[in-house]
PDB file of C-alpha atoms and ligand atoms in Angstrom:
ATOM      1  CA  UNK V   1       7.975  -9.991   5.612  1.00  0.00           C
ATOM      2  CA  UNK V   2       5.850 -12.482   7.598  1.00  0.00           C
ATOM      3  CA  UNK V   3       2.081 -11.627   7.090  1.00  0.00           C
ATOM      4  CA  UNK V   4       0.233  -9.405   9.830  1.00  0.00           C
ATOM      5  CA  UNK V   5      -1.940  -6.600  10.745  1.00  0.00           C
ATOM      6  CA  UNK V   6      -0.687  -3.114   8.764  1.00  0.00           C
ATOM      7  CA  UNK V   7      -2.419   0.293   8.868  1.00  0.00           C
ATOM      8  CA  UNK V   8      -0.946   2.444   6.228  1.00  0.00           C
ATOM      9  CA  UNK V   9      -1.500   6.043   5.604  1.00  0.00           C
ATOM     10  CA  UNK V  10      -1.561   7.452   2.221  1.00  0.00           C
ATOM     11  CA  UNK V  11      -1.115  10.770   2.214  1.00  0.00           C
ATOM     12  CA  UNK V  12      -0.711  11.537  -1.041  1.00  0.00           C
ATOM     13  CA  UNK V  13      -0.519  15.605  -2.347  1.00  0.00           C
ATOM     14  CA  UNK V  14      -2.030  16.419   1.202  1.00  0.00           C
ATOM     15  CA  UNK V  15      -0.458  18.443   4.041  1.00  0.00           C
ATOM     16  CA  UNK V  16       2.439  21.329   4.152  1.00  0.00           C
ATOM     17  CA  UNK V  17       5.833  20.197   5.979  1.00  0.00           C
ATOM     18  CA  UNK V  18       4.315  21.479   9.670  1.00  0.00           C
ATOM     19  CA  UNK V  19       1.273  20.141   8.868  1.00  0.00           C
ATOM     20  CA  UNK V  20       2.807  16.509   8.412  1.00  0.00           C
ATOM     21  CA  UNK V  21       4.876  16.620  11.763  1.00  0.00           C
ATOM     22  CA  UNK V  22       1.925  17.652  13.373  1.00  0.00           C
ATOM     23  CA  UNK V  23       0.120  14.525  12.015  1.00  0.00           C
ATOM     24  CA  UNK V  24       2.590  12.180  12.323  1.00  0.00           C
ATOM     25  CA  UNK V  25       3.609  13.274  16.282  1.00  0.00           C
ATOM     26  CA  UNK V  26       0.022  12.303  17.005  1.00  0.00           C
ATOM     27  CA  UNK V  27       0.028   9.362  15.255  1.00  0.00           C
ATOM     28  CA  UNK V  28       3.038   7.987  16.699  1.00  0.00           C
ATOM     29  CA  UNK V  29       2.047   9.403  20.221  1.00  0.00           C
ATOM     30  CA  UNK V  30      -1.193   7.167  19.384  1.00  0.00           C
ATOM     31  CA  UNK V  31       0.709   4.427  18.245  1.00  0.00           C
ATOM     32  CA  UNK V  32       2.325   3.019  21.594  1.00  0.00           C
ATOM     33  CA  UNK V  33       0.668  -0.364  21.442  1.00  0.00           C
ATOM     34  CA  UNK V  34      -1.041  -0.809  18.050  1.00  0.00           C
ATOM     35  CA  UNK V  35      -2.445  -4.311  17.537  1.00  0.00           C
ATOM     36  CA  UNK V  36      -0.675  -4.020  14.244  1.00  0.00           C
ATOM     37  CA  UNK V  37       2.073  -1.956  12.295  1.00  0.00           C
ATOM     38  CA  UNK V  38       1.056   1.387  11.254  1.00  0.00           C
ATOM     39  CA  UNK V  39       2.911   3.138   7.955  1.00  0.00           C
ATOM     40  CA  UNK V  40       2.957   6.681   7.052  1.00  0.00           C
ATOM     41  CA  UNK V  41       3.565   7.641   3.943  1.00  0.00           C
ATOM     42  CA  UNK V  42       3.539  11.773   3.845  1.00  0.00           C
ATOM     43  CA  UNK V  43       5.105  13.508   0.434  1.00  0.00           C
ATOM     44  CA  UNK V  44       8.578  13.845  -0.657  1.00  0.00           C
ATOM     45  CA  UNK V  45       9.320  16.766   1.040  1.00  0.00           C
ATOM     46  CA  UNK V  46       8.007  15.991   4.552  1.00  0.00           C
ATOM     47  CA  UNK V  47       9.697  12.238   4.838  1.00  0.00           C
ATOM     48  CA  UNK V  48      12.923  13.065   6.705  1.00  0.00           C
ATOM     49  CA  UNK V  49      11.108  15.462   9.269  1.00  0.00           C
ATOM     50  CA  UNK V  50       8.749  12.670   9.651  1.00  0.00           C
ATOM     51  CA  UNK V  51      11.395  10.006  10.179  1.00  0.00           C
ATOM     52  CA  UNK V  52      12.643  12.141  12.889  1.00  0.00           C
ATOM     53  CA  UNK V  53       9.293  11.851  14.480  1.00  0.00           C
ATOM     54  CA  UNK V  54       9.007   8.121  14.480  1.00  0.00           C
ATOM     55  CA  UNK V  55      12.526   6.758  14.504  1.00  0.00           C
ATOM     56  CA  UNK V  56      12.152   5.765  17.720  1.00  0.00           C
ATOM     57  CA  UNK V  57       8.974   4.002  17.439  1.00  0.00           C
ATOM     58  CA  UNK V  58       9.053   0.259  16.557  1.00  0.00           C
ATOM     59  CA  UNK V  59       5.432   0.216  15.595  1.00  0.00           C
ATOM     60  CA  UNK V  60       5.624   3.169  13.158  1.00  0.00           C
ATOM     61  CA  UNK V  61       7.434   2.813   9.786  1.00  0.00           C
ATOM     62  CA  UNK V  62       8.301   5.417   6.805  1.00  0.00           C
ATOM     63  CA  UNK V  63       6.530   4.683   3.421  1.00  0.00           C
ATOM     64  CA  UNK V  64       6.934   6.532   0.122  1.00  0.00           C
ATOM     65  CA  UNK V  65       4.219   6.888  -2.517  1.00  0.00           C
ATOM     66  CA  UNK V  66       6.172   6.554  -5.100  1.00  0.00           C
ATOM     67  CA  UNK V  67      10.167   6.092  -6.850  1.00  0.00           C
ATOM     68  CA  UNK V  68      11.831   6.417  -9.637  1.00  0.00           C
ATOM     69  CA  UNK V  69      12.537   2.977 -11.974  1.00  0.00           C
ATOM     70  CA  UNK V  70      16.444   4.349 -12.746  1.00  0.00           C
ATOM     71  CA  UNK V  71      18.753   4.546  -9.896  1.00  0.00           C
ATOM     72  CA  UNK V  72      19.834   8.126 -10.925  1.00  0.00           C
ATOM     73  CA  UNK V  73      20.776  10.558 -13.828  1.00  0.00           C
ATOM     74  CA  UNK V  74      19.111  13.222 -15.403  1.00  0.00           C
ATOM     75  CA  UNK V  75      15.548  12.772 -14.310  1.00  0.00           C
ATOM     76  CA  UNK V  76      14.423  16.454 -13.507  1.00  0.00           C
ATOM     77  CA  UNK V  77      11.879  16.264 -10.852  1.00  0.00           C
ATOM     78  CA  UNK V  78      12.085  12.682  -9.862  1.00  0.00           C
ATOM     79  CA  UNK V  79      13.135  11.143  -6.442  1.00  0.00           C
ATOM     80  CA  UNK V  80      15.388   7.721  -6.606  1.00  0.00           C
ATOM     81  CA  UNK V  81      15.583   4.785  -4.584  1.00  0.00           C
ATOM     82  CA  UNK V  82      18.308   5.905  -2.789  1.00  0.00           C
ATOM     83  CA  UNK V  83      17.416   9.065  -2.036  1.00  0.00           C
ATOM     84  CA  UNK V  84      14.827   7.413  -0.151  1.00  0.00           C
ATOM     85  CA  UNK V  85      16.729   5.343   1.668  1.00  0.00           C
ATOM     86  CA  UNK V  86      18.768   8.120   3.105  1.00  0.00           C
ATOM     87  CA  UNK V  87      16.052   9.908   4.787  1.00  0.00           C
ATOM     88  CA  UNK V  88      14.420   6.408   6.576  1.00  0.00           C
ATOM     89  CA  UNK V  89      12.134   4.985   4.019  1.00  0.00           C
ATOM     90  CA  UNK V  90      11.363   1.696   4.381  1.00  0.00           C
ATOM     91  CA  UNK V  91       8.459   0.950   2.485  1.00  0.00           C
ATOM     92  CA  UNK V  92       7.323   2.041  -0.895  1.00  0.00           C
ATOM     93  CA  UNK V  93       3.727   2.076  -2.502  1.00  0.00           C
ATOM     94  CA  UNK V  94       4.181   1.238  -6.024  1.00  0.00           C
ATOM     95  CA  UNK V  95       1.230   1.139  -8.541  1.00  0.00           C
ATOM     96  CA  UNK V  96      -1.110   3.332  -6.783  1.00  0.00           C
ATOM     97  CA  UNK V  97      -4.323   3.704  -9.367  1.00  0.00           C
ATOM     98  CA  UNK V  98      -3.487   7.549  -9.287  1.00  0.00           C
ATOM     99  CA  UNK V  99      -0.115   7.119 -11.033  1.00  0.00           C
ATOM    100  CA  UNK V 100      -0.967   4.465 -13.287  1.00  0.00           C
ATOM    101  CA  UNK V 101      -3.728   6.469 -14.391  1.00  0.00           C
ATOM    102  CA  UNK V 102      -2.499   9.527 -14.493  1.00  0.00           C
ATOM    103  CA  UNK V 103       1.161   8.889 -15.046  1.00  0.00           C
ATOM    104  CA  UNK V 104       0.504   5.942 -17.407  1.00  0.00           C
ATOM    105  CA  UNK V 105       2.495   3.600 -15.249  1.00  0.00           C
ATOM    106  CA  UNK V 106       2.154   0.135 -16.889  1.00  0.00           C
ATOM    107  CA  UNK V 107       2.195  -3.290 -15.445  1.00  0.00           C
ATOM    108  CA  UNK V 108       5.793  -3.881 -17.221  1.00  0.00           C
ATOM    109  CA  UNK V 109       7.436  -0.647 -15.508  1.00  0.00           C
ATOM    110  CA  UNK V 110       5.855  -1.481 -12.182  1.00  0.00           C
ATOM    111  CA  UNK V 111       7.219  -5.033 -12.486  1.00  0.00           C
ATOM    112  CA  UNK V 112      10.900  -2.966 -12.628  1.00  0.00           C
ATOM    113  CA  UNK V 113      10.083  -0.854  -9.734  1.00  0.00           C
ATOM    114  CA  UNK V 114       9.364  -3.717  -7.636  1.00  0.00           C
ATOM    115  CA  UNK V 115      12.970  -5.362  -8.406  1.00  0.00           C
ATOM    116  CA  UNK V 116      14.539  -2.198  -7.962  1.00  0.00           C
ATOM    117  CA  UNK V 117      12.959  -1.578  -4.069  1.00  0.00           C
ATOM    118  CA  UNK V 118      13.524  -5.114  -3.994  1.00  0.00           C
ATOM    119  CA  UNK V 119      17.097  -5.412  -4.945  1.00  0.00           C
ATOM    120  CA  UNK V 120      17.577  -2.195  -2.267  1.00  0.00           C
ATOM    121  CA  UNK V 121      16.233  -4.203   0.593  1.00  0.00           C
ATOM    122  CA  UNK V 122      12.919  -1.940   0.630  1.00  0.00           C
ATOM    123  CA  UNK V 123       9.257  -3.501   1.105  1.00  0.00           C
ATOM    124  CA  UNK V 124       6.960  -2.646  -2.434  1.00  0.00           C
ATOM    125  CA  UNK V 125       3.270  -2.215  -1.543  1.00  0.00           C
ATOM    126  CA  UNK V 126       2.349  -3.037  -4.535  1.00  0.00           C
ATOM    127  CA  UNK V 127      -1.470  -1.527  -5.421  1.00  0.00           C
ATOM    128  CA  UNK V 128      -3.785  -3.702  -7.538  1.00  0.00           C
ATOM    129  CA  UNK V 129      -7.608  -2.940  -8.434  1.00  0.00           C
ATOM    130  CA  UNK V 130     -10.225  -2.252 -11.038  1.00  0.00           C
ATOM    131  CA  UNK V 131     -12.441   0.275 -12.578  1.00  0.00           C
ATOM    132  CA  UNK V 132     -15.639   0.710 -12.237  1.00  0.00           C
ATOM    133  CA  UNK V 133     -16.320  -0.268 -15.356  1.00  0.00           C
ATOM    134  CA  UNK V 134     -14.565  -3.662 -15.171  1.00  0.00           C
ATOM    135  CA  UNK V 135     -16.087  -4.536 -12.284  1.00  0.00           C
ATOM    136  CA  UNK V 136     -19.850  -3.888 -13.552  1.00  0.00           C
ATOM    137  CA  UNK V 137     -18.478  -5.943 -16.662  1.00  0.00           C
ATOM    138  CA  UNK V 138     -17.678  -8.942 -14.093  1.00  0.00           C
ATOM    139  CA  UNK V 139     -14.026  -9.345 -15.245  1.00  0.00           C
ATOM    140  CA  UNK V 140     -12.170  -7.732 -12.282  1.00  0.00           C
ATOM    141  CA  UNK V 141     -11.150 -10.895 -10.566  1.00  0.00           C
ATOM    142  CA  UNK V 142      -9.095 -11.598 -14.477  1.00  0.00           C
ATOM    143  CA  UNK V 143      -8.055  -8.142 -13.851  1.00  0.00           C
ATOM    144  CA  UNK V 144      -6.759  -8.175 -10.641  1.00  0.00           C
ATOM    145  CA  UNK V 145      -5.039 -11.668 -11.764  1.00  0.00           C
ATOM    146  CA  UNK V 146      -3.388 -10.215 -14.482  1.00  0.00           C
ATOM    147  CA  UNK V 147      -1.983  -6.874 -12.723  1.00  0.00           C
ATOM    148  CA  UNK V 148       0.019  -9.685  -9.841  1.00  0.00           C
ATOM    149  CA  UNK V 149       0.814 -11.804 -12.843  1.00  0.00           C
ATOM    150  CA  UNK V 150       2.646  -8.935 -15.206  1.00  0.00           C
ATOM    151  CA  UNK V 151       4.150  -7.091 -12.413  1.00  0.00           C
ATOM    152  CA  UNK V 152       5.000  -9.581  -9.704  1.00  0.00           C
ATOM    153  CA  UNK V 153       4.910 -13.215 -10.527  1.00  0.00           C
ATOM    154  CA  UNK V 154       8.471 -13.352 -12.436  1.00  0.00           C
ATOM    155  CA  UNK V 155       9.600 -12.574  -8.556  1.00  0.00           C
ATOM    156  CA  UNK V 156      11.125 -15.357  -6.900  1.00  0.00           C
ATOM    157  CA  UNK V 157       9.520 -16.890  -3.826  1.00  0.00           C
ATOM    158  CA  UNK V 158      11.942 -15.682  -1.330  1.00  0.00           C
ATOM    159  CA  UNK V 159      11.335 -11.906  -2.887  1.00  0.00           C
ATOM    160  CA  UNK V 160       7.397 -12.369  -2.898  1.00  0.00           C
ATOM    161  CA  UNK V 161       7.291 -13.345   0.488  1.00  0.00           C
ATOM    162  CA  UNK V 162       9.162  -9.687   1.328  1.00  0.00           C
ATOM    163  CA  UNK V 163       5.979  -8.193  -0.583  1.00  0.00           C
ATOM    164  CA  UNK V 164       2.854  -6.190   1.019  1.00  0.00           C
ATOM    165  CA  UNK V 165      -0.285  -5.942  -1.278  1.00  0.00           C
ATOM    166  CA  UNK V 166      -2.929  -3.680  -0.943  1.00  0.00           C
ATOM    167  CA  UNK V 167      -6.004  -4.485  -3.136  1.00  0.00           C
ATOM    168  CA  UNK V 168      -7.561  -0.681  -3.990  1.00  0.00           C
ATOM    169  CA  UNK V 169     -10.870  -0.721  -5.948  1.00  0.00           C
ATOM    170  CA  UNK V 170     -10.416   2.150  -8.299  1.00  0.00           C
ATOM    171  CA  UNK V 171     -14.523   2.918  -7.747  1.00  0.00           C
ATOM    172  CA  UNK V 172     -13.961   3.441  -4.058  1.00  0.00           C
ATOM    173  CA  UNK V 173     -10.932   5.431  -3.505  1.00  0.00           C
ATOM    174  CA  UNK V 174     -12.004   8.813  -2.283  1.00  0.00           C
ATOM    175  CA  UNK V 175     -15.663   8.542  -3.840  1.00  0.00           C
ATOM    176  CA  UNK V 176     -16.873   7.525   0.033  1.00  0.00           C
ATOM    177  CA  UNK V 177     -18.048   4.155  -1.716  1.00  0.00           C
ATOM    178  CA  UNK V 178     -16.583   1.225   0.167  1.00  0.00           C
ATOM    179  CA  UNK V 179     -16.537  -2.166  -1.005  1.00  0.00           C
ATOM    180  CA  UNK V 180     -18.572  -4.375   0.829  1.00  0.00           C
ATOM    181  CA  UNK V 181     -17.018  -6.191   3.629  1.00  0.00           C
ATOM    182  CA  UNK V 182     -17.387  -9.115   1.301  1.00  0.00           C
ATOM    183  CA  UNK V 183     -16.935  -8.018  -1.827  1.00  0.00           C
ATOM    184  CA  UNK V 184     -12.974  -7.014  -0.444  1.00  0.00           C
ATOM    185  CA  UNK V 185     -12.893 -10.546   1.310  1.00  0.00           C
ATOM    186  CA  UNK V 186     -13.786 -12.327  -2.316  1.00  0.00           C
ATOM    187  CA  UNK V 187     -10.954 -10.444  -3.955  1.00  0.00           C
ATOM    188  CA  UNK V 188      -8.790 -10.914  -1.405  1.00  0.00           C
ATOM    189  CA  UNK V 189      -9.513 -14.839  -0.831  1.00  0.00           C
ATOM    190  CA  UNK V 190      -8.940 -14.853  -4.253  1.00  0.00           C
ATOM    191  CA  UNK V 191      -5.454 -13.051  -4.605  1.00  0.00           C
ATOM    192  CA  UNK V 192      -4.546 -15.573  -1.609  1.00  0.00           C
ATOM    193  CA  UNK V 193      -5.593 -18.785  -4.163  1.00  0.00           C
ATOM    194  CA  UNK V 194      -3.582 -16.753  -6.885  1.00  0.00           C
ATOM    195  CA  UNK V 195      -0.524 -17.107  -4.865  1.00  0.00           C
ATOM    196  CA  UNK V 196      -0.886 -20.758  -3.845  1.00  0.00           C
ATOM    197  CA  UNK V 197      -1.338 -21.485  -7.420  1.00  0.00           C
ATOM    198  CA  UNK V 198       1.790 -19.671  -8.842  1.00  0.00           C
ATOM    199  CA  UNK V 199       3.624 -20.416  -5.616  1.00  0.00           C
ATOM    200  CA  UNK V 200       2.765 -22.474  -2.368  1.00  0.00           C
ATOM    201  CA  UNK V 201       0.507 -22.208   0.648  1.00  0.00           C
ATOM    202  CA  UNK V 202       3.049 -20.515   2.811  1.00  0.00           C
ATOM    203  CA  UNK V 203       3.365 -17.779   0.086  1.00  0.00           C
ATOM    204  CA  UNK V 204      -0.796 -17.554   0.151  1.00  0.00           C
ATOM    205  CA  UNK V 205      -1.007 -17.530   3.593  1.00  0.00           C
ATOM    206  CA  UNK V 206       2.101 -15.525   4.569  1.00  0.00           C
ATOM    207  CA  UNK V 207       1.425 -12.451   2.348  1.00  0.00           C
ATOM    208  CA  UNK V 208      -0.214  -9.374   3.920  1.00  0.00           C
ATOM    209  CA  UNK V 209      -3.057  -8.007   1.864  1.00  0.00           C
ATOM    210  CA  UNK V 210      -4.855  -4.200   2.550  1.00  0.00           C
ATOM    211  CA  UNK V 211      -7.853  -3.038   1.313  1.00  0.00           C
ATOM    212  CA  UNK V 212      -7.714   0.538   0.372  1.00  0.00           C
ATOM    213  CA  UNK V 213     -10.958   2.659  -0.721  1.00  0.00           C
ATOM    214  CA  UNK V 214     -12.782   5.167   1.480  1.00  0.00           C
ATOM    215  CA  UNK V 215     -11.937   3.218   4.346  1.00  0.00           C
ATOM    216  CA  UNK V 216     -12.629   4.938   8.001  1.00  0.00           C
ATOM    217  CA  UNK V 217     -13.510   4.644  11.616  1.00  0.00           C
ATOM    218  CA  UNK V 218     -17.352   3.398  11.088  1.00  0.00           C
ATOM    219  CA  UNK V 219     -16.350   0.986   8.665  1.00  0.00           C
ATOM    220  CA  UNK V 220     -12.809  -0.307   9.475  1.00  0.00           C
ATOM    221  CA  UNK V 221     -13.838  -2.972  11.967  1.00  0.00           C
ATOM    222  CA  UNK V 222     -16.026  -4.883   9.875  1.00  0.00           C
ATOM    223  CA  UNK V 223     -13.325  -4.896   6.651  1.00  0.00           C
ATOM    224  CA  UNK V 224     -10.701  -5.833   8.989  1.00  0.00           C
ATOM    225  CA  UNK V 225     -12.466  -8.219  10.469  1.00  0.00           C
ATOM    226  CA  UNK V 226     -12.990 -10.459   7.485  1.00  0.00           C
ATOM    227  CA  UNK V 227     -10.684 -13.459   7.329  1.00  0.00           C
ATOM    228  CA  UNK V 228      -8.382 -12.482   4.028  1.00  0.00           C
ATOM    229  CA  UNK V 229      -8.177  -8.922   5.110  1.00  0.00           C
ATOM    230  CA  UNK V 230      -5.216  -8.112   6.861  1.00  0.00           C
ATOM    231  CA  UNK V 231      -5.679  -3.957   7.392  1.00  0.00           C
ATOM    232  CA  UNK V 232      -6.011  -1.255   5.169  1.00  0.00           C
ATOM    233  CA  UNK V 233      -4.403   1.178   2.855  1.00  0.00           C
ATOM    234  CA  UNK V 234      -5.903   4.649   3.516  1.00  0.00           C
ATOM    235  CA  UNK V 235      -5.842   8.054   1.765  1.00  0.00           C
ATOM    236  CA  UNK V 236      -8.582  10.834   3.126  1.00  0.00           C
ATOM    237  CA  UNK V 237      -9.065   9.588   6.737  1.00  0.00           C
ATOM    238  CA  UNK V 238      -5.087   9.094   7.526  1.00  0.00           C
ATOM    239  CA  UNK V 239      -4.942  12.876   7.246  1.00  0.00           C
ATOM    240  CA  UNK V 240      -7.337  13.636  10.376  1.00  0.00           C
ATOM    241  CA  UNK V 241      -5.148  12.046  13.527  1.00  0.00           C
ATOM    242  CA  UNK V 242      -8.250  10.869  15.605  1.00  0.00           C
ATOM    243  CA  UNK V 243      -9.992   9.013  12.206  1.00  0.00           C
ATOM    244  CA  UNK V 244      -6.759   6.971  11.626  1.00  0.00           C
ATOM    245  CA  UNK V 245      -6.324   6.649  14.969  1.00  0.00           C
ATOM    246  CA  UNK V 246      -9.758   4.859  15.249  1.00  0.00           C
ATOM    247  CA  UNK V 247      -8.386   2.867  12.105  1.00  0.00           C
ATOM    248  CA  UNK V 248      -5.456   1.433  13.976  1.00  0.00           C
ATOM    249  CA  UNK V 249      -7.945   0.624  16.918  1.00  0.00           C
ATOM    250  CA  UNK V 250     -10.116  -1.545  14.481  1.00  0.00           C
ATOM    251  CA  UNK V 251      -7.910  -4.232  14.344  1.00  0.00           C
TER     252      UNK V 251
HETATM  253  P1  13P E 301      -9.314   6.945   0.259  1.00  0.00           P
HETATM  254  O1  13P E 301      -9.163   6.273   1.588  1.00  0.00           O
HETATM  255  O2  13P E 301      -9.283   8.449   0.356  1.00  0.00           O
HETATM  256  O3  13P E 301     -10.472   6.420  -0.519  1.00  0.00           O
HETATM  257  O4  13P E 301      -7.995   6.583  -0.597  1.00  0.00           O
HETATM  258  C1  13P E 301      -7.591   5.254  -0.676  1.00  0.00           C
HETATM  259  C2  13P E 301      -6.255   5.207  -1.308  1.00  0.00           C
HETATM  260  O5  13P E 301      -6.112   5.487  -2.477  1.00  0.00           O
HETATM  261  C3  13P E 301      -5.107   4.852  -0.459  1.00  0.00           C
HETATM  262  O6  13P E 301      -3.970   4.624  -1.221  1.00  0.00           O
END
């Protein structure tokens, strides 16, 4: 995928099956002439419905939040690639903080997730960031660095350049801290030299890279507008229509 402008919507454990067609029939009403691509990524159980919603939008895409690493068998309770597929999916977010933290997802088992939405033809959005605690220790560019490098950088070129990534401070998701308009624009800038290092300029300059964390409508503009940030990943303001709304207008 060639980079540009993406407004995502995390959803996460938010919003009943109504509830999501609600949201996501305003959204897509909303989303008639976005400056960029907008993604919605609702739970499992809502993702056909809201397929049905946006099918016939260009400018509106299905995300997951998550997938299984096997392809199938007896995994009670998980959802596989395929299933996925079959109900309109087209993107998935793998490596959100939230699971690695609190399902211990490790570099090495997001690195197989990524082949395996790969080798289906899906887009990963793959999630990198740090604690708080690395960053106040100074090392979170190294940390950042090594997340891409264990979990993405045995991908060919032709497979990174199908990536999205979406840089998500751990200390600012859903704790109303943003990072600074700069401080995302250093990380970013420096993901982008990352990737011309381990593969070329077109790679660096052709990848899309979010910022996720407590992003909304008064702050948006300015993140967006900084020259390595190329939209945003967002969780509690993607669930009121009219916030992400004002999101997508940011750009
Ligand atoms: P918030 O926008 O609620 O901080 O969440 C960000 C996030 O985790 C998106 O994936």
């Amino acid at each position: 995928m060639s980079r540009q402008l993406i407004a995502a919507g995390n959803w996460k454990m938010n919003t009943n099956y109504s509830e999501g067609i609600a949201l996501a029939e305003q959204i897509s009403k909303h989303s008639t002439d976005p400056k960029g691509l907008v993604i919605l990524a609702p739970p499992f159980t809502s993702l056909q419905g809201v397929n049905e919603v946006i099918k016939d939008n260009n400018h509106v895409k299905l995300a997951a939040q998550n997938c299984h690493v096997k392809e199938k068998g007896a995994y009670t309770g998980e959802i596989s690639i395929d299933m996925l597929i079959a109900v309109g999916v087209e993107y998935v977010i793998i490596g959100h903080s939230e699971r690695r933290e609190h399902n211990k997802e490790s570099n090495e088992l997001l690195a197989k997730k990524v082949d395996l939405v790969l080798s289906k033809g899906l887009i990963p959005i793959f999630c990198c960031g740090e604690s708080l605690e690395i960053r106040e220790a100074g090392t979170h560019i190294d940390f950042v660095a090594n997340q891409l490098k264990e979990s993405l950088f045995h991908l060919s070129s032709s497979d990174f350049a199908k990536l999205v990534i979406a840089y998500e401070p751990i200390w600012a998701i859903g704790t109303g801290v943003t990072a600074s308009p700069e401080q995302a624009q250093d990380m970013h800038q420096s993901i982008r030299k990352l990737l011309a290092d381990q593969y070329d300029e077109a790679i660096a300059n052709g990848t899309s890279i979010l910022y996720g964390g407590s992003v909304k409508p008064a702050n948006a503009k300015e993140i967006f507008s900084k020259a390595d940030v190329d939209g945003g990943l967002v969780g509690g303001a993607s669930l009121k229509a009219g916030d992400f709304g004002d999101i997508i207008d940011s750009f």
